[in-house]
Short mmCIF file of C-alpha atoms in Angstrom, two decimals:
data_model
loop_
_atom_site.label_atom_id
_atom_site.label_comp_id
_atom_site.label_asym_id
_atom_site.label_seq_id
_atom_site.Cartn_x
_atom_site.Cartn_y
_atom_site.Cartn_z
CA MET A 20 0.01 -0.07 0.07
CA THR A 21 1.09 3.63 -0.97
CA SER A 22 1.34 6.48 0.90
CA ALA A 23 -1.34 7.89 -0.63
CA GLN A 24 -3.11 5.45 0.20
CA THR A 25 -2.73 5.24 3.57
CA GLY A 26 -2.47 9.24 3.85
CA LYS A 27 1.18 9.41 5.88
CA LYS A 28 3.80 10.48 5.05
CA SER A 29 6.90 8.17 4.04
CA GLU A 30 10.40 8.13 6.19
CA GLU A 31 12.56 8.03 2.96
CA THR A 32 16.16 6.37 3.96
CA PRO A 33 18.47 8.34 2.77
CA LEU A 34 21.34 7.90 0.44
CA PRO A 35 24.75 7.39 1.46
CA SER A 36 26.89 10.67 1.18
CA THR A 37 29.16 10.24 -1.57
CA PRO A 38 32.92 11.55 -0.46
CA LEU A 39 34.14 14.73 -2.60
CA PRO A 40 37.34 14.06 -3.80
CA THR A 41 40.23 15.69 -1.64
CA LYS A 42 43.19 17.77 -2.92
CA ARG A 43 46.18 17.12 -2.61
CA ASN A 44 48.19 19.62 -0.48
CA GLU A 45 51.65 18.74 -2.55
CA VAL A 46 52.58 19.17 -6.34
CA PHE A 47 54.34 16.32 -8.28
CA LEU A 48 57.63 16.75 -9.64
CA GLU A 49 59.58 13.75 -10.86
CA TYR A 50 60.18 10.61 -11.15
CA THR A 51 63.68 9.54 -10.19
CA LYS A 52 65.80 6.86 -8.25
CA SER A 53 67.54 6.73 -5.25
CA ILE A 54 68.10 4.08 -2.12
CA CYS A 55 66.90 3.02 0.99
CA PRO A 56 68.93 4.65 4.04
CA ILE A 57 69.00 0.98 5.31
CA CYS A 58 69.32 -1.43 3.05
CA LYS A 59 70.73 0.63 0.12
CA ASP A 60 68.55 -0.78 -2.08
CA VAL A 61 67.89 1.20 -5.17
CA LEU A 62 64.20 2.09 -4.99
CA ASP A 63 61.59 4.41 -7.15
CA ALA A 64 61.22 7.75 -5.78
CA GLU A 65 59.62 11.18 -6.16
CA THR A 66 60.10 14.73 -5.82
CA PHE A 67 57.42 17.02 -5.25
CA ALA A 68 56.51 21.13 -3.99
CA GLN A 69 54.57 21.38 -0.67
CA ASP A 70 54.26 24.33 1.62
CA ASN A 71 57.23 26.47 -0.74
CA GLN A 72 59.52 23.44 -0.21
CA ILE A 73 60.53 20.62 -2.37
CA PHE A 74 61.11 17.06 -0.66
CA LEU A 75 62.00 13.66 -1.85
CA ARG A 76 60.12 10.43 -1.14
CA LYS A 77 60.30 6.59 -1.40
CA ARG A 78 59.21 3.65 -0.14
CA CYS A 79 61.16 0.26 0.73
CA PRO A 80 59.27 -3.24 0.35
CA GLU A 81 61.17 -3.46 3.97
CA HIS A 82 61.69 -1.04 6.18
CA GLY A 83 58.74 1.38 4.51
CA GLU A 84 58.53 5.56 3.26
CA PHE A 85 61.27 7.44 4.00
CA THR A 86 60.62 11.39 3.34
CA ALA A 87 63.38 14.29 3.26
CA ARG A 88 63.60 18.15 2.50
CA THR A 89 65.64 18.70 -1.00
CA TYR A 90 65.21 22.27 -0.99
CA GLY A 91 64.19 24.84 0.68
CA ASP A 92 62.53 27.55 -1.96
CA ALA A 93 60.33 25.83 -4.26
CA GLU A 94 60.28 29.00 -6.08
CA ALA A 95 64.33 29.83 -6.07
CA TYR A 96 64.16 25.31 -7.30
CA PHE A 97 62.22 26.13 -10.05
CA ALA A 98 64.20 29.00 -10.84
CA THR A 99 67.54 27.45 -10.81
CA MET A 100 66.93 25.33 -13.81
CA ARG A 101 67.64 27.54 -16.25
CA TYR A 102 71.23 26.92 -15.54
CA ASN A 103 71.41 23.47 -16.22
CA LYS A 104 73.95 23.80 -18.79
CA PRO A 105 75.44 20.65 -20.68
CA GLY A 106 77.98 18.78 -18.97
CA THR A 107 81.40 17.91 -20.57
CA PHE A 108 82.30 14.57 -21.45
CA SER A 109 85.70 12.70 -19.39
CA ARG A 110 88.80 12.08 -22.32
CA GLU A 111 88.18 8.34 -20.18
CA THR A 112 85.83 6.67 -17.95
CA GLN A 113 86.41 3.80 -15.59
CA THR A 114 83.44 1.35 -15.82
CA GLU A 115 80.66 -0.18 -17.63
CA VAL A 116 77.30 0.26 -17.80
CA LYS A 117 75.39 -2.62 -16.21
CA ASP A 118 72.90 -2.37 -13.55
CA GLY A 119 72.53 1.65 -13.96
CA CYS A 120 72.97 4.33 -11.63
CA PRO A 121 73.98 4.34 -8.93
CA LEU A 122 75.74 0.93 -9.42
CA ASP A 123 78.35 1.54 -11.83
CA CYS A 124 80.54 4.29 -10.63
CA GLY A 125 82.25 5.33 -11.75
CA LEU A 126 83.03 7.19 -14.12
CA CYS A 127 80.36 5.34 -15.51
CA PRO A 128 79.87 6.12 -19.67
CA GLU A 129 76.54 7.48 -18.65
CA HIS A 130 77.87 10.36 -15.98
CA LYS A 131 76.99 13.70 -17.42
CA GLN A 132 79.83 15.70 -15.78
CA HIS A 133 83.45 15.56 -15.63
CA ALA A 134 85.43 15.42 -12.60
CA CYS A 135 85.80 19.36 -11.96
CA LEU A 136 87.68 18.02 -8.64
CA GLY A 137 89.31 14.61 -7.80
CA LEU A 138 89.46 13.89 -4.26
CA ILE A 139 92.18 11.54 -2.55
CA GLU A 140 92.06 10.42 1.30
CA VAL A 141 95.07 9.95 1.85
CA ASN A 142 94.23 8.03 5.20
CA SER A 143 91.90 6.90 7.60
CA ASN A 144 92.96 8.25 11.23
CA CYS A 145 92.77 11.33 12.53
CA ASN A 146 93.73 13.59 15.29
CA LEU A 147 90.51 14.32 16.18
CA ASP A 148 87.05 12.33 17.40
CA CYS A 149 84.18 15.04 15.51
CA PRO A 150 80.54 13.64 16.79
CA VAL A 151 79.98 15.11 12.71
CA CYS A 152 82.28 13.12 10.43
CA PHE A 153 80.91 11.77 7.17
CA ALA A 154 83.97 9.55 6.86
CA ASP A 155 83.85 7.77 9.62
CA SER A 156 87.68 8.82 11.41
CA GLY A 157 88.92 9.38 14.67
CA THR A 158 91.93 8.67 16.63
CA HIS A 159 91.36 5.46 18.13
CA GLN A 160 89.81 3.05 14.91
CA PRO A 161 89.93 -0.47 15.14
CA SER A 162 91.19 -0.36 11.67
CA SER A 163 93.08 1.55 9.29
CA PHE A 164 94.69 2.79 6.18
CA SER A 165 97.48 4.92 4.87
CA LEU A 166 98.13 5.47 1.26
CA THR A 167 101.76 5.03 0.17
CA HIS A 168 103.51 7.37 -2.56
CA ALA A 169 103.09 3.62 -5.38
CA GLN A 170 98.80 4.04 -4.57
CA ILE A 171 98.83 8.07 -4.82
CA GLU A 172 100.43 8.14 -8.17
CA LYS A 173 98.33 5.82 -9.77
CA MET A 174 95.39 7.65 -8.29
CA LEU A 175 97.06 11.04 -9.61
CA ASP A 176 97.56 9.26 -13.19
CA THR A 177 94.36 8.05 -13.38
CA PHE A 178 92.97 11.33 -12.95
CA VAL A 179 95.05 13.01 -15.43
CA ALA A 180 94.13 10.55 -17.77
CA ALA A 181 91.06 11.12 -17.73
CA GLU A 182 91.17 14.96 -17.37
CA GLY A 183 94.12 16.01 -19.57
CA GLU A 184 94.63 19.23 -17.23
CA PRO A 185 92.91 18.42 -13.80
CA GLU A 186 91.68 21.63 -12.74
CA VAL A 187 91.50 20.20 -9.02
CA VAL A 188 93.15 17.86 -6.75
CA MET A 189 91.93 17.79 -3.14
CA PHE A 190 93.61 15.91 -0.57
CA SER A 191 91.69 14.73 2.39
CA GLY A 192 91.27 12.05 4.89
CA GLY A 193 91.14 11.36 7.40
CA GLU A 194 92.98 14.02 8.60
CA PRO A 195 95.84 14.42 5.83
CA SER A 196 98.35 17.10 7.82
CA ILE A 197 99.21 14.00 10.24
CA HIS A 198 99.97 11.75 6.93
CA PRO A 199 103.79 11.11 6.92
CA HIS A 200 104.13 12.07 3.40
CA ILE A 201 101.47 14.70 2.97
CA LEU A 202 104.20 16.94 2.08
CA ASP A 203 105.12 14.73 -1.15
CA PHE A 204 101.99 14.49 -2.11
CA ILE A 205 101.50 17.79 -2.71
CA ALA A 206 104.58 18.26 -5.04
CA LEU A 207 103.83 15.00 -7.23
CA ALA A 208 100.58 16.34 -7.99
CA GLN A 209 102.08 19.54 -8.96
CA GLU A 210 104.33 17.55 -10.99
CA LYS A 211 101.82 15.87 -12.82
CA GLY A 212 100.20 19.53 -14.11
CA VAL A 213 97.16 19.87 -11.73
CA LYS A 214 96.37 23.24 -11.74
CA ARG A 215 95.16 24.03 -8.61
CA VAL A 216 96.32 21.39 -5.28
CA VAL A 217 94.19 21.83 -2.27
CA LEU A 218 94.82 20.39 1.17
CA ASN A 219 91.57 19.18 3.78
CA THR A 220 92.62 19.95 7.11
CA ASN A 221 90.81 20.78 10.73
CA GLY A 222 94.23 22.87 11.43
CA ILE A 223 95.40 21.48 14.76
CA LYS A 224 98.75 20.43 12.74
CA LEU A 225 98.82 24.25 11.07
CA ALA A 226 98.26 25.83 14.19
CA HIS A 227 101.09 24.00 16.19
CA ASP A 228 103.65 23.41 13.69
CA LYS A 229 104.94 26.50 12.19
CA GLY A 230 107.75 24.55 9.98
CA PHE A 231 104.86 22.03 8.64
CA ALA A 232 103.30 25.90 7.94
CA ARG A 233 106.85 26.92 6.35
CA ALA A 234 106.82 23.74 4.31
CA LEU A 235 103.51 23.79 3.03
CA GLY A 236 104.71 27.69 2.41
CA GLU A 237 106.55 26.75 -0.17
CA LEU A 238 104.68 24.57 -1.83
CA GLN A 239 101.51 26.80 -1.90
CA PRO A 240 98.24 24.67 -2.32
CA ALA A 241 95.37 25.72 -0.62
CA ILE A 242 93.90 25.46 2.42
CA TYR A 243 90.39 24.41 2.77
CA LEU A 244 90.48 24.73 7.05
CA GLN A 245 87.61 23.18 8.93
CA PHE A 246 86.16 26.51 11.09
CA ASP A 247 82.62 25.70 11.84
CA GLY A 248 82.31 29.31 14.10
CA PHE A 249 83.19 31.35 17.06
CA ASP A 250 80.62 29.59 20.02
CA GLU A 251 82.22 26.84 22.24
CA ALA A 252 78.94 25.25 22.03
CA THR A 253 79.71 24.85 18.36
CA HIS A 254 82.59 22.90 18.69
CA LEU A 255 81.98 21.06 21.16
CA THR A 256 78.97 19.94 19.05
CA LEU A 257 80.18 19.24 16.36
CA ARG A 258 84.12 18.76 16.68
CA GLY A 259 84.35 17.41 20.34
CA ARG A 260 86.71 19.96 21.66
CA ASP A 261 87.10 23.81 21.68
CA LEU A 262 89.25 24.92 18.83
CA ARG A 263 88.79 28.14 19.07
CA LYS A 264 92.37 29.31 19.34
CA ALA A 265 93.78 26.56 17.37
CA LYS A 266 92.10 27.42 14.15
CA GLN A 267 93.00 31.34 14.89
CA ALA A 268 95.98 30.31 15.10
CA ALA A 269 96.76 28.34 11.73
CA LEU A 270 94.78 31.19 10.15
CA ASP A 271 97.60 33.22 11.13
CA ASN A 272 100.53 31.04 10.56
CA CYS A 273 98.48 30.87 6.39
CA ALA A 274 98.92 34.50 6.60
CA GLU A 275 102.50 34.37 7.52
CA ASN A 276 103.15 32.04 4.61
CA ASN A 277 100.81 33.58 2.14
CA LEU A 278 98.62 30.15 2.06
CA TRP A 279 94.90 31.44 0.51
CA VAL A 280 92.58 29.41 2.83
CA SER A 281 88.66 28.55 2.20
CA LEU A 282 86.66 28.30 5.69
CA THR A 283 84.83 25.39 5.68
CA ALA A 284 81.88 24.75 7.89
CA THR A 285 79.36 22.18 8.35
CA ILE A 286 75.84 23.72 9.24
CA GLU A 287 73.83 21.89 11.33
CA LYS A 288 70.03 22.70 12.18
CA ALA A 289 70.09 24.44 15.62
CA VAL A 290 73.16 24.31 16.63
CA ASN A 291 75.62 27.04 14.24
CA GLU A 292 73.26 28.63 11.90
CA HIS A 293 73.48 32.12 13.32
CA GLU A 294 77.07 32.24 12.61
CA VAL A 295 76.78 32.22 9.05
CA GLY A 296 77.40 36.24 8.63
CA LYS A 297 80.05 36.07 11.09
CA ILE A 298 82.33 33.42 9.75
CA ILE A 299 82.17 35.91 6.26
CA GLU A 300 82.65 39.04 8.10
CA PHE A 301 85.47 37.55 9.92
CA GLY A 302 86.89 35.74 6.40
CA MET A 303 86.77 39.15 4.49
CA GLY A 304 88.46 40.68 7.38
CA HIS A 305 91.33 38.27 7.58
CA PRO A 306 94.62 38.70 5.48
CA ALA A 307 94.24 34.51 5.03
CA ALA A 308 91.19 34.05 3.97
CA ARG A 309 90.07 34.08 0.46
CA ALA A 310 86.56 31.90 0.95
CA ALA A 311 83.43 30.79 3.09
CA ILE A 312 82.47 26.83 2.08
CA PHE A 313 79.10 26.25 3.90
CA GLN A 314 78.19 22.95 3.88
CA PRO A 315 74.89 21.63 5.35
CA THR A 316 75.39 18.65 6.93
CA THR A 317 75.86 15.65 5.08
CA HIS A 318 74.17 12.81 6.85
CA ALA A 319 75.96 10.16 6.15
CA GLY A 320 79.28 8.39 8.36
CA ARG A 321 79.02 9.27 12.52
CA MET A 322 76.42 12.01 13.14
CA ILE A 323 74.37 13.36 15.66
CA GLY A 324 70.56 12.73 15.37
CA PHE A 325 68.80 14.33 13.05
CA ASP A 326 65.09 15.30 11.40
CA PRO A 327 65.60 14.33 7.38
CA THR A 328 62.05 17.03 6.84
CA THR A 329 63.57 19.22 8.65
CA ARG A 330 67.55 19.59 7.50
CA LEU A 331 68.74 22.47 6.46
CA THR A 332 69.36 23.61 2.27
CA ASN A 333 71.28 26.03 0.15
CA PRO A 334 68.57 28.79 0.49
CA ASP A 335 68.23 28.07 3.72
CA ILE A 336 71.65 29.27 4.07
CA VAL A 337 71.34 32.03 1.78
CA ALA A 338 68.29 33.38 3.65
CA TYR A 339 70.66 33.39 6.70
CA ILE A 340 73.42 34.89 4.82
CA CYS A 341 70.86 37.73 3.81
CA GLU A 342 69.16 37.85 7.61
CA GLN A 343 72.55 38.43 9.22
CA LEU A 344 74.16 40.58 6.62
CA PRO A 345 71.38 42.85 5.22
CA ALA A 346 73.65 45.70 4.70
CA TRP A 347 75.85 43.83 2.46
CA PHE A 348 73.83 40.68 0.86
CA ARG A 349 70.28 39.85 -0.66
CA LYS A 350 69.08 36.78 -2.52
CA SER A 351 69.54 38.07 -5.98
CA ASP A 352 73.31 38.32 -5.07
CA PHE A 353 73.94 34.36 -5.19
CA PHE A 354 73.66 32.46 -7.94
CA PRO A 355 73.67 28.55 -8.60
CA SER A 356 77.10 26.59 -10.21
CA PRO A 357 75.84 24.90 -13.52
CA CYS A 358 78.70 22.90 -13.31
CA CYS A 359 76.93 20.33 -10.93
CA PHE A 360 72.88 20.29 -10.93
CA PRO A 361 71.92 23.69 -10.11
CA THR A 362 70.67 22.60 -6.65
CA CYS A 363 73.86 21.27 -5.31
CA ARG A 364 75.81 24.34 -5.14
CA THR A 365 75.35 27.98 -4.96
CA ILE A 366 77.71 30.92 -4.80
CA THR A 367 78.74 34.28 -4.81
CA TYR A 368 81.63 37.02 -5.31
CA THR A 369 81.84 39.93 -3.27
CA VAL A 370 84.83 42.85 -4.08
CA GLY A 371 85.79 44.61 -0.65
CA ASN A 372 87.88 45.76 2.21
CA GLY A 373 86.72 43.95 5.03
CA LYS A 374 85.01 46.85 6.05
CA THR A 375 82.03 46.72 3.37
CA CYS A 376 81.39 44.56 0.34
CA ILE A 377 80.09 44.83 -3.40
CA PRO A 378 79.07 41.28 -4.62
CA VAL A 379 80.12 41.23 -8.05
CA PRO A 380 76.35 40.37 -9.48
CA ARG A 381 75.52 43.48 -8.88
CA LEU A 382 78.29 44.95 -10.88
CA ILE A 383 77.96 42.43 -14.01
CA GLU A 384 75.76 40.42 -15.74
CA ILE A 385 76.44 36.82 -14.26
CA ASP A 386 74.49 35.16 -17.38
CA ASP A 387 77.58 36.78 -19.29
CA TYR A 388 80.00 35.09 -17.12
CA LEU A 389 79.13 31.44 -16.43
CA ASP A 390 82.43 29.88 -17.72
CA TYR A 391 84.08 32.83 -16.07
CA ILE A 392 82.63 32.94 -12.87
CA THR A 393 80.68 29.38 -11.96
CA ASP A 394 82.58 26.47 -13.04
CA ARG A 395 84.94 26.64 -10.19
CA VAL A 396 85.24 25.14 -6.85
CA LEU A 397 88.14 27.76 -5.94
CA PRO A 398 88.45 31.36 -6.24
CA ASP A 399 90.30 32.55 -8.86
CA PRO A 400 90.73 36.22 -8.92
CA ASP A 401 92.49 36.30 -12.42
CA ASP A 402 88.65 35.50 -14.27
CA LEU A 403 86.94 38.10 -11.90
CA ARG A 404 89.61 41.03 -13.25
CA GLY A 405 88.83 39.91 -16.74
CA ALA A 406 84.75 40.52 -16.46
CA LEU A 407 85.37 43.80 -14.16
CA GLU A 408 87.59 44.95 -17.04
CA ASP A 409 84.80 44.51 -19.54
CA LEU A 410 82.57 46.44 -16.98
CA TRP A 411 84.90 49.63 -17.10
CA SER A 412 86.42 48.89 -20.75
CA ALA A 413 85.09 51.10 -23.86
CA SER A 414 82.22 48.36 -24.17
CA ALA A 415 81.04 49.65 -21.35
CA ILE A 416 77.88 51.84 -23.31
CA PRO A 417 76.65 55.17 -21.23
CA GLY A 418 73.57 55.24 -20.52
CA THR A 419 72.34 51.41 -20.56
CA ALA A 420 70.00 50.75 -17.35
CA ILE A 421 72.79 47.78 -16.58
CA THR A 422 75.68 50.41 -16.36
CA ASP A 423 73.92 53.38 -15.29
CA GLU A 424 73.16 50.84 -11.61
CA HIS A 425 76.95 49.65 -12.11
CA ILE A 426 78.16 53.35 -12.35
CA SER A 427 75.88 53.99 -8.77
CA TYR A 428 77.34 50.87 -6.91
CA LEU A 429 81.24 52.09 -7.94
CA GLU A 430 80.06 55.51 -7.07
CA ASP A 431 78.98 54.08 -3.78
CA CYS A 432 81.96 51.99 -3.70
CA ALA A 433 84.20 55.24 -3.24
CA ALA A 434 82.43 56.95 -1.05
CA CYS A 435 83.50 53.61 1.11
CA GLY A 436 87.06 54.43 0.37
CA ILE A 437 86.72 51.73 -2.22
CA THR A 438 88.14 53.17 -5.87
CA THR A 439 87.60 51.01 -8.90
CA PRO A 440 91.99 51.58 -9.71
CA ALA A 441 92.16 49.82 -6.27
CA ILE A 442 89.84 47.44 -7.06
CA LEU A 443 91.73 46.25 -10.42
CA ASP A 444 95.15 47.13 -9.12
CA ASP A 445 94.57 45.37 -5.93
CA LEU A 446 92.10 42.69 -7.02
CA ALA A 447 93.52 39.33 -5.32
CA ASP A 448 93.63 40.63 -2.20
CA GLN A 449 89.78 42.48 -2.69
CA VAL A 450 87.92 39.35 -3.83
CA PHE A 451 86.13 37.40 -1.48
CA MET A 452 83.99 33.75 -2.30
CA ILE A 453 81.23 32.46 -0.82
CA VAL A 454 80.23 28.82 -1.74
CA ILE A 455 77.02 27.06 -0.74
CA GLN A 456 77.47 23.40 -1.07
CA ASP A 457 74.61 20.60 -0.65
CA PHE A 458 76.13 17.03 -0.80
CA GLN A 459 73.55 14.68 -1.07
CA ASP A 460 73.40 11.71 1.37
CA PRO A 461 71.33 8.25 1.75
CA TYR A 462 68.23 10.34 2.56
CA THR A 463 68.33 12.84 -0.01
CA LEU A 464 69.78 10.46 -2.83
CA ASN A 465 68.91 11.65 -5.96
CA VAL A 466 70.13 9.82 -9.26
CA ARG A 467 68.95 12.74 -11.53
CA GLN A 468 71.90 15.02 -9.56
CA LEU A 469 73.92 12.30 -8.99
CA MET A 470 74.82 11.82 -12.49
CA LYS A 471 76.48 15.35 -13.48
CA CYS A 472 78.20 15.18 -10.04
CA CYS A 473 81.55 16.79 -10.64
CA VAL A 474 83.05 15.56 -7.58
CA GLU A 475 84.98 12.50 -7.71
CA HIS A 476 86.46 10.28 -4.99
CA ILE A 477 89.40 8.80 -6.60
CA THR A 478 90.16 5.06 -5.31
CA PRO A 479 93.49 2.90 -5.23
CA ASP A 480 91.29 0.87 -7.88
CA GLY A 481 91.34 3.29 -10.63
CA ARG A 482 87.61 4.63 -10.26
CA LEU A 483 86.42 7.88 -9.77
CA ILE A 484 83.12 7.17 -7.80
CA PRO A 485 80.76 10.35 -7.12
CA PHE A 486 81.61 12.17 -3.83
CA CYS A 487 77.70 11.78 -3.21
CA ALA A 488 77.66 8.18 -4.27
CA TYR A 489 80.88 7.47 -2.32
CA ASN A 490 79.26 8.45 1.41
CA SER A 491 75.87 7.14 0.44
CA VAL A 492 75.34 3.90 -1.85
CA GLY A 493 78.03 1.56 -0.17
CA TYR A 494 81.01 2.32 -2.05
CA ARG A 495 82.94 4.23 1.46
CA GLU A 496 82.62 0.61 2.99
CA GLN A 497 83.45 -1.06 -0.08
CA VAL A 498 86.60 0.83 -0.44
CA ARG A 499 87.87 0.38 3.07
CA GLU A 500 87.32 -3.16 3.56
CA GLN A 501 89.90 -3.37 0.26
CA LEU A 502 92.38 -1.05 2.17
CA THR A 503 92.07 -2.47 5.30
CA GLY A 504 91.62 -5.97 4.52
CA GLU A 505 88.42 -6.00 7.47
CA PRO A 506 84.83 -6.43 6.88
CA MET A 507 82.76 -3.10 7.28
CA PRO A 508 79.19 -2.75 8.52
CA SER A 509 77.21 -0.89 6.25
CA LEU A 510 76.40 2.91 7.62
CA ILE A 511 72.48 4.10 8.27
CA PRO A 512 72.02 7.29 8.88
CA ASN A 513 71.35 8.72 12.48
CA ALA A 514 67.60 9.72 12.33
CA GLY A 515 64.85 9.60 14.19
CA GLU A 516 62.38 6.96 12.60
CA PRO A 517 65.15 3.45 12.04
CA ALA A 518 66.55 4.76 14.93
CA PRO A 519 65.24 0.93 17.01
CA LEU A 520 66.73 -0.52 14.04
CA LEU A 521 70.16 0.58 14.71
CA THR A 522 73.44 0.07 16.54
CA PRO A 523 76.77 1.77 17.03
CA THR A 524 79.75 0.42 15.13
CA PRO A 525 83.15 0.53 16.37
CA TYR A 526 83.73 3.29 14.46
CA GLY A 527 81.40 5.62 16.79
CA SER A 528 78.52 5.78 13.37
CA GLN A 529 75.24 3.48 12.89
CA THR A 530 74.90 0.32 11.76
CA ALA A 531 71.72 -1.99 11.46
CA THR A 532 70.94 -4.17 14.35
CA PRO A 533 72.19 -8.03 13.67
CA ALA A 534 67.95 -9.14 13.27
CA THR A 535 67.72 -6.05 10.79
CA VAL A 536 70.79 -7.41 8.66
CA HIS A 537 69.52 -11.19 8.82
CA LEU A 538 65.44 -10.27 8.00
CA THR A 539 67.14 -8.60 5.06
CA GLN A 540 69.94 -10.95 3.59
CA ALA A 541 66.87 -13.86 4.27
CA ARG A 542 64.47 -11.45 1.41
CA ALA A 543 67.76 -10.59 -0.68
CA LYS A 544 67.88 -14.84 -0.54
CA LYS A 545 64.09 -15.39 -1.58
CA ASP A 546 63.71 -12.54 -3.95
CA HIS A 547 66.75 -12.86 -6.52
CA THR A 548 65.57 -9.41 -8.82
CA THR A 549 65.75 -7.55 -5.43
CA ALA A 550 69.32 -9.02 -4.59
CA ARG A 551 71.05 -7.72 -8.11
CA ASN A 552 70.13 -4.52 -6.58
CA ARG A 553 71.61 -5.01 -2.80
CA THR A 554 74.87 -2.33 -2.52
CA ASN A 555 74.88 -2.83 1.75
CA THR A 556 77.76 -5.16 1.00
CA GLY A 557 80.77 -3.62 -0.70
CA LYS A 558 81.12 -6.84 -2.49
CA ASN A 559 77.77 -6.24 -4.80
CA LEU A 560 79.41 -2.81 -6.07
CA ARG A 561 82.27 -3.24 -9.48
#
């Protein structure tokens, strides 16, 4: 009987509501490849933009999802892409393509850039036990290595064969200054025709051994001096000791022997980001300092705990510089280097006298001088001189907008006591370079960037392995095992998420617990497809 027949109003059953589509709060950017920070399997990954930041996300079937912040300014990220220029082929490659990036290092024929800088770790011992050390070095190593003259010569010959006329070789460690033959190694690299030889040091020997400083003065390598800041807490957190007096003494000894120094600071969130401005001011006022190099912490090897979703990136350091030195810098003074992938290295040059500075991008059109200025890992005042001379040459057309702006800055310079003739006559003493270099780690590794890496580890067996792959994928453990003859644990970043899966190594870093290793090995035996991509045991890397 119907409701009309009964005279009663029917009670209609409401239809279930259909949820409306929910808009994502992120923008997908690209599909790429990365690795699991725990087992080092090669994984599918994606980059996405959210809240004006760039993130990388990947999922491991065994260890779950991992997300890391890779660039702190999405707008700047997109703007940098116009600086992504074609790379240069190496004259020779060292490996063949078999399993694909990042398992064929290197360099393999698919790598997109030659090696601007070849890095040689001459030892694994150190005179410090830093809480933060991607090389996992220290004073009491259960197993260690120290390279011989023959090994160094072979490595240099590999680099010369690949590059023809190598631009830069950097000797590192461990602590290279304590190697008994480090002076011979520097001289050998110079004899091989390397344009610039660099000593990467914590400065302790430079501070306390004037004879060593004099010997370096005769050889004239560039000095990369570990220089994290001025607060005692900074030194204790990052280095385990208050090294402020030693750093000052090392710098003064370098000045006495005409050694050019790059102040190289590891910048960790909530530790020393407030000191970047002071480091620049100090460097510009010290006669030995020619550059400040800021490296957001590479979370590989031995490190303090961190959150990969809030890690510092290049645009964060730029922002800190501009906030702390507003009279000197603005965001537009910094630009990407087209040598590597544009988001990896941010750079500017300044001209000044220690009390004031003028960023070079305000004096010239940087895009016209990309090869002059940015394709470098070390400052070269001679190249900058050419760019500045163009500004004041007859070819500079009066009345154009850019020339008028240049002239206004030059008038400001004169008011500060920096006249244009003085800049040209004594340019080497007035140019200061600022570099921000964000190396990738197991959380942030993106093969898109890795394939254009121009900083390569030179290994004793004759390979050139991109720096970020060396410290993330398992190559470091493989090479150290070869050199020491001792099995090396696979290193895992000390982030909060995998903490229950980690246990300390004898070197102070973190590795997987025995239970985690057992489960991983069991799955690898069961799934041969996955086993092909395993990289956590160095044997599977060539």
